């Protein structure tokens, strides 16, 4: 696992928490920000996956 995979997963989880908190308090702005963080986190995690595959392939 590399730092992009870890940080991406953490951002995804944080975004899920933020989205749910937005639902609880009725803030559509927080829900949208949470979804945005999830998307960014998943993208970063996929980048980390790609880096890992490249690293493994070049060994």
XYZ file of C-alpha atoms in Angstrom:
59
model
C 0.000 0.000 0.000
C 1.215 3.461 -0.788
C 0.354 6.884 0.601
C -2.065 7.708 -2.227
C -4.097 4.606 -1.468
C -4.183 5.353 2.253
C -4.911 9.068 1.959
C -7.536 8.436 -0.697
C -9.324 5.910 1.493
C -9.227 8.282 4.453
C -10.645 11.135 2.366
C -13.386 8.841 1.051
C -14.354 7.808 4.588
C -14.257 11.426 5.763
C -16.502 12.399 2.872
C -19.016 9.709 3.822
C -19.079 11.012 7.381
C -19.487 14.590 6.139
C -22.326 13.567 3.808
C -24.168 11.752 6.597
C -23.667 14.661 8.986
C -25.125 16.959 6.339
C -28.178 14.703 6.084
C -28.645 14.743 9.846
C -28.471 18.532 10.166
C -30.278 19.134 6.885
C -27.396 20.856 5.126
C -27.359 20.097 1.428
C -24.096 22.062 1.170
C -22.353 19.640 3.542
C -23.838 16.676 1.704
C -22.434 17.952 -1.586
C -19.033 18.654 -0.027
C -19.049 15.138 1.420
C -19.809 13.622 -1.973
C -17.064 15.756 -3.509
C -14.566 14.523 -0.912
C -15.613 10.941 -1.600
C -15.002 11.398 -5.308
C -11.609 13.005 -4.723
C -10.678 10.252 -2.286
C -11.692 7.468 -4.641
C -9.760 9.130 -7.465
C -6.634 9.417 -5.322
C -7.021 5.813 -4.211
C -7.263 4.640 -7.842
C -4.144 6.667 -8.662
C -2.398 4.854 -5.825
C -3.597 1.512 -7.202
C -2.164 2.417 -10.604
C 1.173 3.463 -9.079
C 1.280 0.169 -7.179
C 0.656 -1.829 -10.379
C 3.366 0.081 -12.231
C 5.787 -0.453 -9.344
C 5.029 -4.189 -9.258
C 5.378 -4.494 -13.038
C 8.794 -2.856 -13.086
C 10.357 -5.107 -10.458
